[in-house]
PQR file with spaces between the fields and no chain letter, atoms N, CA, C, O and H, PARSE charges and radii, in Angstrom:
ATOM       1  N    UNK     1      98.377   73.303   64.927 -0.4000 1.5000
ATOM       2  CA   UNK     1      98.598   71.903   64.621 -0.0000 2.0000
ATOM       3  C    UNK     1      97.236   71.209   64.513  0.5500 1.7000
ATOM       4  O    UNK     1      96.439   71.279   65.449 -0.5500 1.4000
ATOM       5  N    UNK     2      96.959   70.543   63.389 -0.4000 1.5000
ATOM       6  CA   UNK     2      95.661   69.893   63.216 -0.0000 2.0000
ATOM       7  C    UNK     2      95.504   68.693   64.144  0.5500 1.7000
ATOM       8  O    UNK     2      96.476   68.027   64.501 -0.5500 1.4000
ATOM       9  H    UNK     2      97.606   70.487   62.630  0.4000 1.0000
ATOM      10  N    UNK     3      94.268   68.440   64.520 -0.4000 1.5000
ATOM      11  CA   UNK     3      93.950   67.297   65.370 -0.0000 2.0000
ATOM      12  C    UNK     3      93.949   66.041   64.503  0.5500 1.7000
ATOM      13  O    UNK     3      93.182   65.960   63.543 -0.5500 1.4000
ATOM      14  H    UNK     3      93.478   68.982   64.231  0.4000 1.0000
ATOM      15  N    UNK     4      94.791   65.062   64.822 -0.4000 1.5000
ATOM      16  CA   UNK     4      94.922   63.849   64.012 -0.0000 2.0000
ATOM      17  C    UNK     4      94.062   62.701   64.519  0.5500 1.7000
ATOM      18  O    UNK     4      94.065   61.620   63.929 -0.5500 1.4000
ATOM      19  H    UNK     4      95.414   65.128   65.601  0.4000 1.0000
ATOM      20  N    UNK     5      93.333   62.918   65.593 -0.4000 1.5000
ATOM      21  CA   UNK     5      92.489   61.855   66.128 -0.0000 2.0000
ATOM      22  C    UNK     5      91.264   61.659   65.238  0.5500 1.7000
ATOM      23  O    UNK     5      90.763   62.615   64.646 -0.5500 1.4000
ATOM      24  H    UNK     5      93.331   63.796   66.072  0.4000 1.0000
ATOM      25  N    UNK     6      90.780   60.407   65.145 -0.4000 1.5000
ATOM      26  CA   UNK     6      89.566   60.179   64.353 -0.0000 2.0000
ATOM      27  C    UNK     6      88.338   60.758   65.046  0.5500 1.7000
ATOM      28  O    UNK     6      88.307   60.903   66.268 -0.5500 1.4000
ATOM      29  H    UNK     6      91.187   59.631   65.627  0.4000 1.0000
ATOM      30  N    UNK     7      87.346   61.080   64.256 -0.4000 1.5000
ATOM      31  CA   UNK     7      86.053   61.481   64.780 -0.0000 2.0000
ATOM      32  C    UNK     7      85.484   60.285   65.527  0.5500 1.7000
ATOM      33  O    UNK     7      85.538   59.160   65.030 -0.5500 1.4000
ATOM      34  H    UNK     7      87.371   60.962   63.263  0.4000 1.0000
ATOM      35  N    UNK     8      84.939   60.516   66.715 -0.4000 1.5000
ATOM      36  CA   UNK     8      84.391   59.416   67.514 -0.0000 2.0000
ATOM      37  C    UNK     8      82.953   59.737   67.868  0.5500 1.7000
ATOM      38  O    UNK     8      82.674   60.755   68.502 -0.5500 1.4000
ATOM      39  H    UNK     8      84.895   61.430   67.119  0.4000 1.0000
ATOM      40  N    UNK     9      82.029   58.859   67.455 -0.4000 1.5000
ATOM      41  CA   UNK     9      80.604   59.087   67.668 -0.0000 2.0000
ATOM      42  C    UNK     9      80.002   57.985   68.525  0.5500 1.7000
ATOM      43  O    UNK     9      80.394   56.822   68.433 -0.5500 1.4000
ATOM      44  H    UNK     9      82.255   58.032   66.940  0.4000 1.0000
ATOM      45  N    UNK    10      79.043   58.369   69.360 -0.4000 1.5000
ATOM      46  CA   UNK    10      78.286   57.432   70.192 -0.0000 2.0000
ATOM      47  C    UNK    10      76.884   57.328   69.612  0.5500 1.7000
ATOM      48  O    UNK    10      76.187   58.334   69.475 -0.5500 1.4000
ATOM      49  H    UNK    10      78.724   59.314   69.435  0.4000 1.0000
ATOM      50  N    UNK    11      76.473   56.115   69.272 -0.4000 1.5000
ATOM      51  CA   UNK    11      75.141   55.862   68.718 -0.0000 2.0000
ATOM      52  C    UNK    11      74.410   54.870   69.614  0.5500 1.7000
ATOM      53  O    UNK    11      75.019   53.952   70.163 -0.5500 1.4000
ATOM      54  H    UNK    11      77.039   55.298   69.383  0.4000 1.0000
ATOM      55  N    UNK    12      73.105   55.061   69.758 -0.4000 1.5000
ATOM      56  CA   UNK    12      72.296   54.164   70.585 -0.0000 2.0000
ATOM      57  C    UNK    12      71.021   53.801   69.834  0.5500 1.7000
ATOM      58  O    UNK    12      70.316   54.678   69.335 -0.5500 1.4000
ATOM      59  H    UNK    12      72.610   55.807   69.312  0.4000 1.0000
ATOM      60  N    UNK    13      70.728   52.514   69.756 -0.4000 1.5000
ATOM      61  CA   UNK    13      69.442   52.058   69.228 -0.0000 2.0000
ATOM      62  C    UNK    13      68.943   50.946   70.140  0.5500 1.7000
ATOM      63  O    UNK    13      69.728   50.290   70.825 -0.5500 1.4000
ATOM      64  H    UNK    13      71.301   51.801   70.161  0.4000 1.0000
ATOM      65  N    UNK    14      67.636   50.743   70.142 -0.4000 1.5000
ATOM      66  CA   UNK    14      67.072   49.792   71.082 -0.0000 2.0000
ATOM      67  C    UNK    14      66.248   48.685   70.458  0.5500 1.7000
ATOM      68  O    UNK    14      65.691   47.853   71.174 -0.5500 1.4000
ATOM      69  H    UNK    14      66.998   51.276   69.586  0.4000 1.0000
ATOM      70  N    UNK    15      66.160   48.656   69.140 -0.4000 1.5000
ATOM      71  CA   UNK    15      65.373   47.610   68.489 -0.0000 2.0000
ATOM      72  C    UNK    15      65.861   47.431   67.050  0.5500 1.7000
ATOM      73  O    UNK    15      66.602   48.273   66.542 -0.5500 1.4000
ATOM      74  H    UNK    15      66.613   49.332   68.558  0.4000 1.0000
ATOM      75  N    UNK    16      65.451   46.337   66.384 -0.4000 1.5000
ATOM      76  CA   UNK    16      66.011   45.994   65.074 -0.0000 2.0000
ATOM      77  C    UNK    16      65.875   47.065   63.995  0.5500 1.7000
ATOM      78  O    UNK    16      66.804   47.244   63.207 -0.5500 1.4000
ATOM      79  H    UNK    16      64.849   45.654   66.797  0.4000 1.0000
ATOM      80  N    UNK    17      64.754   47.781   63.929 -0.4000 1.5000
ATOM      81  CA   UNK    17      64.650   48.806   62.880 -0.0000 2.0000
ATOM      82  C    UNK    17      65.611   49.957   63.159  0.5500 1.7000
ATOM      83  O    UNK    17      66.124   50.573   62.225 -0.5500 1.4000
ATOM      84  H    UNK    17      64.000   47.635   64.569  0.4000 1.0000
ATOM      85  N    UNK    18      65.859   50.252   64.419 -0.4000 1.5000
ATOM      86  CA   UNK    18      66.854   51.263   64.777 -0.0000 2.0000
ATOM      87  C    UNK    18      68.256   50.822   64.397  0.5500 1.7000
ATOM      88  O    UNK    18      69.089   51.640   64.006 -0.5500 1.4000
ATOM      89  H    UNK    18      65.442   49.752   65.178  0.4000 1.0000
ATOM      90  N    UNK    19      68.517   49.519   64.515 -0.4000 1.5000
ATOM      91  CA   UNK    19      69.804   48.962   64.106 -0.0000 2.0000
ATOM      92  C    UNK    19      70.014   49.188   62.612  0.5500 1.7000
ATOM      93  O    UNK    19      71.111   49.553   62.191 -0.5500 1.4000
ATOM      94  H    UNK    19      67.840   48.854   64.833  0.4000 1.0000
ATOM      95  N    UNK    20      68.977   48.975   61.809 -0.4000 1.5000
ATOM      96  CA   UNK    20      69.073   49.183   60.362 -0.0000 2.0000
ATOM      97  C    UNK    20      69.284   50.662   60.030  0.5500 1.7000
ATOM      98  O    UNK    20      70.120   51.001   59.192 -0.5500 1.4000
ATOM      99  H    UNK    20      68.085   48.678   62.151  0.4000 1.0000
ATOM     100  N    UNK    21      68.529   51.528   60.683 -0.4000 1.5000
ATOM     101  CA   UNK    21      68.691   52.972   60.447 -0.0000 2.0000
ATOM     102  C    UNK    21      70.063   53.448   60.919  0.5500 1.7000
ATOM     103  O    UNK    21      70.703   54.269   60.260 -0.5500 1.4000
ATOM     104  H    UNK    21      67.850   51.253   61.363  0.4000 1.0000
ATOM     105  N    UNK    22      70.507   52.933   62.054 -0.4000 1.5000
ATOM     106  CA   UNK    22      71.833   53.289   62.559 -0.0000 2.0000
ATOM     107  C    UNK    22      72.932   52.873   61.600  0.5500 1.7000
ATOM     108  O    UNK    22      73.900   53.606   61.400 -0.5500 1.4000
ATOM     109  H    UNK    22      69.987   52.267   62.589  0.4000 1.0000
ATOM     110  N    UNK    23      72.783   51.698   61.008 -0.4000 1.5000
ATOM     111  CA   UNK    23      73.769   51.225   60.036 -0.0000 2.0000
ATOM     112  C    UNK    23      73.803   52.135   58.810  0.5500 1.7000
ATOM     113  O    UNK    23      74.875   52.424   58.278 -0.5500 1.4000
ATOM     114  H    UNK    23      71.997   51.102   61.170  0.4000 1.0000
ATOM     115  N    UNK    24      72.635   52.586   58.365 -0.4000 1.5000
ATOM     116  CA   UNK    24      72.590   53.524   57.236 -0.0000 2.0000
ATOM     117  C    UNK    24      73.272   54.840   57.600  0.5500 1.7000
ATOM     118  O    UNK    24      74.005   55.411   56.792 -0.5500 1.4000
ATOM     119  H    UNK    24      71.764   52.351   58.798  0.4000 1.0000
ATOM     120  N    UNK    25      73.030   55.313   58.810 -0.4000 1.5000
ATOM     121  CA   UNK    25      73.678   56.543   59.272 -0.0000 2.0000
ATOM     122  C    UNK    25      75.192   56.364   59.320  0.5500 1.7000
ATOM     123  O    UNK    25      75.939   57.239   58.883 -0.5500 1.4000
ATOM     124  H    UNK    25      72.434   54.849   59.467  0.4000 1.0000
ATOM     125  N    UNK    26      75.637   55.242   59.847 -0.4000 1.5000
ATOM     126  CA   UNK    26      77.075   54.979   59.918 -0.0000 2.0000
ATOM     127  C    UNK    26      77.706   54.986   58.528  0.5500 1.7000
ATOM     128  O    UNK    26      78.782   55.553   58.338 -0.5500 1.4000
ATOM     129  H    UNK    26      75.030   54.531   60.202  0.4000 1.0000
ATOM     130  N    UNK    27      77.047   54.364   57.563 -0.4000 1.5000
ATOM     131  CA   UNK    27      77.568   54.343   56.188 -0.0000 2.0000
ATOM     132  C    UNK    27      77.656   55.748   55.610  0.5500 1.7000
ATOM     133  O    UNK    27      78.635   56.090   54.947 -0.5500 1.4000
ATOM     134  H    UNK    27      76.172   53.904   57.717  0.4000 1.0000
ATOM     135  N    UNK    28      76.639   56.557   55.860 -0.4000 1.5000
ATOM     136  CA   UNK    28      76.632   57.929   55.342 -0.0000 2.0000
ATOM     137  C    UNK    28      77.736   58.764   55.981  0.5500 1.7000
ATOM     138  O    UNK    28      78.412   59.531   55.296 -0.5500 1.4000
ATOM     139  H    UNK    28      75.843   56.279   56.398  0.4000 1.0000
ATOM     140  N    UNK    29      77.919   58.618   57.285 -0.4000 1.5000
ATOM     141  CA   UNK    29      78.973   59.372   57.973 -0.0000 2.0000
ATOM     142  C    UNK    29      80.336   58.934   57.463  0.5500 1.7000
ATOM     143  O    UNK    29      81.208   59.768   57.218 -0.5500 1.4000
ATOM     144  H    UNK    29      77.370   57.995   57.842  0.4000 1.0000
ATOM     145  N    UNK    30      80.523   57.627   57.302 -0.4000 1.5000
ATOM     146  CA   UNK    30      81.818   57.120   56.844 -0.0000 2.0000
ATOM     147  C    UNK    30      82.123   57.581   55.415  0.5500 1.7000
ATOM     148  O    UNK    30      83.290   57.750   55.059 -0.5500 1.4000
ATOM     149  H    UNK    30      79.814   56.950   57.502  0.4000 1.0000
ATOM     150  N    UNK    31      81.096   57.783   54.598 -0.4000 1.5000
ATOM     151  CA   UNK    31      81.306   58.290   53.238 -0.0000 2.0000
ATOM     152  C    UNK    31      81.843   59.721   53.261  0.5500 1.7000
ATOM     153  O    UNK    31      82.566   60.134   52.355 -0.5500 1.4000
ATOM     154  H    UNK    31      80.148   57.646   54.887  0.4000 1.0000
ATOM     155  N    UNK    32      81.486   60.466   54.296 -0.4000 1.5000
ATOM     156  CA   UNK    32      81.950   61.852   54.433 -0.0000 2.0000
ATOM     157  C    UNK    32      83.260   61.965   55.197  0.5500 1.7000
ATOM     158  O    UNK    32      84.050   62.877   54.955 -0.5500 1.4000
ATOM     159  H    UNK    32      80.898   60.130   55.032  0.4000 1.0000
ATOM     160  N    UNK    33      83.489   61.038   56.119 -0.4000 1.5000
ATOM     161  CA   UNK    33      84.673   61.090   56.989 -0.0000 2.0000
ATOM     162  C    UNK    33      85.158   59.663   57.233  0.5500 1.7000
ATOM     163  O    UNK    33      84.573   58.924   58.025 -0.5500 1.4000
ATOM     164  H    UNK    33      82.847   60.297   56.315  0.4000 1.0000
ATOM     165  N    UNK    34      86.232   59.286   56.544 -0.4000 1.5000
ATOM     166  CA   UNK    34      86.713   57.906   56.655 -0.0000 2.0000
ATOM     167  C    UNK    34      87.333   57.614   58.019  0.5500 1.7000
ATOM     168  O    UNK    34      87.325   56.472   58.478 -0.5500 1.4000
ATOM     169  H    UNK    34      86.708   59.886   55.901  0.4000 1.0000
ATOM     170  N    UNK    35      87.869   58.647   58.664 -0.4000 1.5000
ATOM     171  CA   UNK    35      88.492   58.445   59.981 -0.0000 2.0000
ATOM     172  C    UNK    35      87.445   58.667   61.069  0.5500 1.7000
ATOM     173  O    UNK    35      87.422   59.707   61.728 -0.5500 1.4000
ATOM     174  H    UNK    35      87.876   59.574   58.291  0.4000 1.0000
ATOM     175  N    UNK    36      86.581   57.670   61.243 -0.4000 1.5000
ATOM     176  CA   UNK    36      85.521   57.767   62.239 -0.0000 2.0000
ATOM     177  C    UNK    36      85.444   56.447   63.009  0.5500 1.7000
ATOM     178  O    UNK    36      85.614   55.371   62.436 -0.5500 1.4000
ATOM     179  H    UNK    36      86.600   56.825   60.707  0.4000 1.0000
ATOM     180  N    UNK    37      85.186   56.547   64.303 -0.4000 1.5000
ATOM     181  CA   UNK    37      84.985   55.382   65.162 -0.0000 2.0000
ATOM     182  C    UNK    37      83.594   55.486   65.772  0.5500 1.7000
ATOM     183  O    UNK    37      83.122   56.576   66.094 -0.5500 1.4000
ATOM     184  H    UNK    37      85.048   57.421   64.768  0.4000 1.0000
ATOM     185  N    UNK    38      82.946   54.334   65.924 -0.4000 1.5000
ATOM     186  CA   UNK    38      81.595   54.303   66.474 -0.0000 2.0000
ATOM     187  C    UNK    38      81.558   53.446   67.735  0.5500 1.7000
ATOM     188  O    UNK    38      82.041   52.314   67.740 -0.5500 1.4000
ATOM     189  H    UNK    38      83.329   53.448   65.662  0.4000 1.0000
ATOM     190  N    UNK    39      80.994   53.983   68.780 -0.4000 1.5000
ATOM     191  CA   UNK    39      80.744   53.265   70.022 -0.0000 2.0000
ATOM     192  C    UNK    39      79.266   53.404   70.337  0.5500 1.7000
ATOM     193  O    UNK    39      78.597   54.277   69.785 -0.5500 1.4000
ATOM     194  H    UNK    39      80.601   54.903   68.776  0.4000 1.0000
ATOM     195  N    UNK    40      78.745   52.555   71.217 -0.4000 1.5000
ATOM     196  CA   UNK    40      77.363   52.719   71.641 -0.0000 2.0000
ATOM     197  C    UNK    40      76.652   51.419   71.901  0.5500 1.7000
ATOM     198  O    UNK    40      77.240   50.456   72.392 -0.5500 1.4000
ATOM     199  H    UNK    40      79.288   51.845   71.665  0.4000 1.0000
ATOM     200  N    UNK    41      75.369   51.402   71.563 -0.4000 1.5000
ATOM     201  CA   UNK    41      74.530   50.223   71.734 -0.0000 2.0000
ATOM     202  C    UNK    41      73.856   49.960   70.399  0.5500 1.7000
ATOM     203  O    UNK    41      73.170   50.827   69.857 -0.5500 1.4000
ATOM     204  H    UNK    41      74.891   52.184   71.163  0.4000 1.0000
ATOM     205  N    UNK    42      74.055   48.766   69.876 -0.4000 1.5000
ATOM     206  CA   UNK    42      73.475   48.443   68.587 -0.0000 2.0000
ATOM     207  C    UNK    42      73.396   46.952   68.364  0.5500 1.7000
ATOM     208  O    UNK    42      73.781   46.152   69.217 -0.5500 1.4000
ATOM     209  H    UNK    42      74.613   48.062   70.316  0.4000 1.0000
ATOM     210  N    UNK    43      72.895   46.600   67.213 -0.4000 1.5000
ATOM     211  CA   UNK    43      72.717   45.204   66.843 -0.0000 2.0000
ATOM     212  C    UNK    43      73.701   44.763   65.779  0.5500 1.7000
ATOM     213  O    UNK    43      74.703   45.434   65.532 -0.5500 1.4000
ATOM     214  H    UNK    43      72.582   47.250   66.520  0.4000 1.0000
ATOM     215  N    UNK    44      73.415   43.636   65.151 -0.4000 1.5000
ATOM     216  CA   UNK    44      74.355   43.052   64.196 -0.0000 2.0000
ATOM     217  C    UNK    44      74.660   43.919   62.975  0.5500 1.7000
ATOM     218  O    UNK    44      75.784   43.896   62.474 -0.5500 1.4000
ATOM     219  H    UNK    44      72.601   43.091   65.352  0.4000 1.0000
ATOM     220  N    UNK    45      73.687   44.677   62.490 -0.4000 1.5000
ATOM     221  CA   UNK    45      73.943   45.529   61.315 -0.0000 2.0000
ATOM     222  C    UNK    45      74.961   46.613   61.654  0.5500 1.7000
ATOM     223  O    UNK    45      75.885   46.867   60.881 -0.5500 1.4000
ATOM     224  H    UNK    45      72.773   44.696   62.896  0.4000 1.0000
ATOM     225  N    UNK    46      74.793   47.246   62.798 -0.4000 1.5000
ATOM     226  CA   UNK    46      75.721   48.302   63.208 -0.0000 2.0000
ATOM     227  C    UNK    46      77.075   47.713   63.596  0.5500 1.7000
ATOM     228  O    UNK    46      78.116   48.284   63.270 -0.5500 1.4000
ATOM     229  H    UNK    46      74.043   47.040   63.427  0.4000 1.0000
ATOM     230  N    UNK    47      77.068   46.584   64.283 -0.4000 1.5000
ATOM     231  CA   UNK    47      78.329   45.941   64.642 -0.0000 2.0000
ATOM     232  C    UNK    47      79.095   45.524   63.391  0.5500 1.7000
ATOM     233  O    UNK    47      80.324   45.574   63.364 -0.5500 1.4000
ATOM     234  H    UNK    47      76.222   46.120   64.548  0.4000 1.0000
ATOM     235  N    UNK    48      78.363   45.112   62.353 -0.4000 1.5000
ATOM     236  CA   UNK    48      78.996   44.724   61.096 -0.0000 2.0000
ATOM     237  C    UNK    48      79.720   45.866   60.405  0.5500 1.7000
ATOM     238  O    UNK    48      80.603   45.639   59.577 -0.5500 1.4000
ATOM     239  H    UNK    48      77.364   45.072   62.375  0.4000 1.0000
ATOM     240  N    UNK    49      79.346   47.095   60.746 -0.4000 1.5000
ATOM     241  CA   UNK    49      79.998   48.278   60.176 -0.0000 2.0000
ATOM     242  C    UNK    49      81.011   48.898   61.143  0.5500 1.7000
ATOM     243  O    UNK    49      81.512   49.998   60.908 -0.5500 1.4000
ATOM     244  H    UNK    49      78.629   47.279   61.418  0.4000 1.0000
ATOM     245  N    UNK    50      81.304   48.182   62.228 -0.4000 1.5000
ATOM     246  CA   UNK    50      82.374   48.631   63.105 -0.0000 2.0000
ATOM     247  C    UNK    50      81.959   49.207   64.440  0.5500 1.7000
ATOM     248  O    UNK    50      82.819   49.663   65.193 -0.5500 1.4000
ATOM     249  H    UNK    50      80.897   47.289   62.419  0.4000 1.0000
ATOM     250  N    UNK    51      80.665   49.207   64.770 -0.4000 1.5000
ATOM     251  CA   UNK    51      80.235   49.712   66.074 -0.0000 2.0000
ATOM     252  C    UNK    51      80.794   48.820   67.175  0.5500 1.7000
ATOM     253  O    UNK    51      80.659   47.598   67.121 -0.5500 1.4000
ATOM     254  H    UNK    51      79.966   48.837   64.158  0.4000 1.0000
ATOM     255  N    UNK    52      81.418   49.433   68.169 -0.4000 1.5000
ATOM     256  CA   UNK    52      81.821   48.714   69.375 -0.0000 2.0000
ATOM     257  C    UNK    52      80.646   48.831   70.341  0.5500 1.7000
ATOM     258  O    UNK    52      80.487   49.841   71.028 -0.5500 1.4000
ATOM     259  H    UNK    52      81.528   50.426   68.213  0.4000 1.0000
ATOM     260  N    UNK    53      79.829   47.783   70.381 -0.4000 1.5000
ATOM     261  CA   UNK    53      78.594   47.834   71.158 -0.0000 2.0000
ATOM     262  C    UNK    53      78.873   47.529   72.627  0.5500 1.7000
ATOM     263  O    UNK    53      79.504   46.526   72.960 -0.5500 1.4000
ATOM     264  H    UNK    53      79.959   46.963   69.824  0.4000 1.0000
ATOM     265  N    UNK    54      78.392   48.410   73.494 -0.4000 1.5000
ATOM     266  CA   UNK    54      78.541   48.224   74.930 -0.0000 2.0000
ATOM     267  C    UNK    54      77.544   47.196   75.456  0.5500 1.7000
ATOM     268  O    UNK    54      77.772   46.569   76.490 -0.5500 1.4000
ATOM     269  H    UNK    54      77.880   49.225   73.224  0.4000 1.0000
ATOM     270  N    UNK    55      76.438   47.032   74.732 -0.4000 1.5000
ATOM     271  CA   UNK    55      75.385   46.093   75.116 -0.0000 2.0000
ATOM     272  C    UNK    55      74.644   45.714   73.843  0.5500 1.7000
ATOM     273  O    UNK    55      73.987   46.567   73.248 -0.5500 1.4000
ATOM     274  H    UNK    55      76.253   47.542   73.892  0.4000 1.0000
ATOM     275  N    UNK    56      74.729   44.454   73.404 -0.4000 1.5000
ATOM     276  CA   UNK    56      74.068   44.067   72.155 -0.0000 2.0000
ATOM     277  C    UNK    56      72.550   44.036   72.299  0.5500 1.7000
ATOM     278  O    UNK    56      72.020   43.743   73.371 -0.5500 1.4000
ATOM     279  H    UNK    56      75.263   43.761   73.888  0.4000 1.0000
ATOM     280  N    UNK    57      71.861   44.345   71.200 -0.4000 1.5000
ATOM     281  CA   UNK    57      70.398   44.255   71.231 -0.0000 2.0000
ATOM     282  C    UNK    57      69.960   42.981   70.537  0.5500 1.7000
ATOM     283  O    UNK    57      68.764   42.706   70.448 -0.5500 1.4000
ATOM     284  H    UNK    57      72.292   44.583   70.329  0.4000 1.0000
């Protein structure tokens, strides 16, 4: 029986340029796998793409 749960990734960045790179990574991953969830620590760019940030930067 195939696993129907979405892919779940934890991403962490600590400054604005990391937020931009993280957002690019999120877009690339989502292009390959639409059923993906992102958790971690990020800024507005990553949050804008769906990151559930545990602590905003």
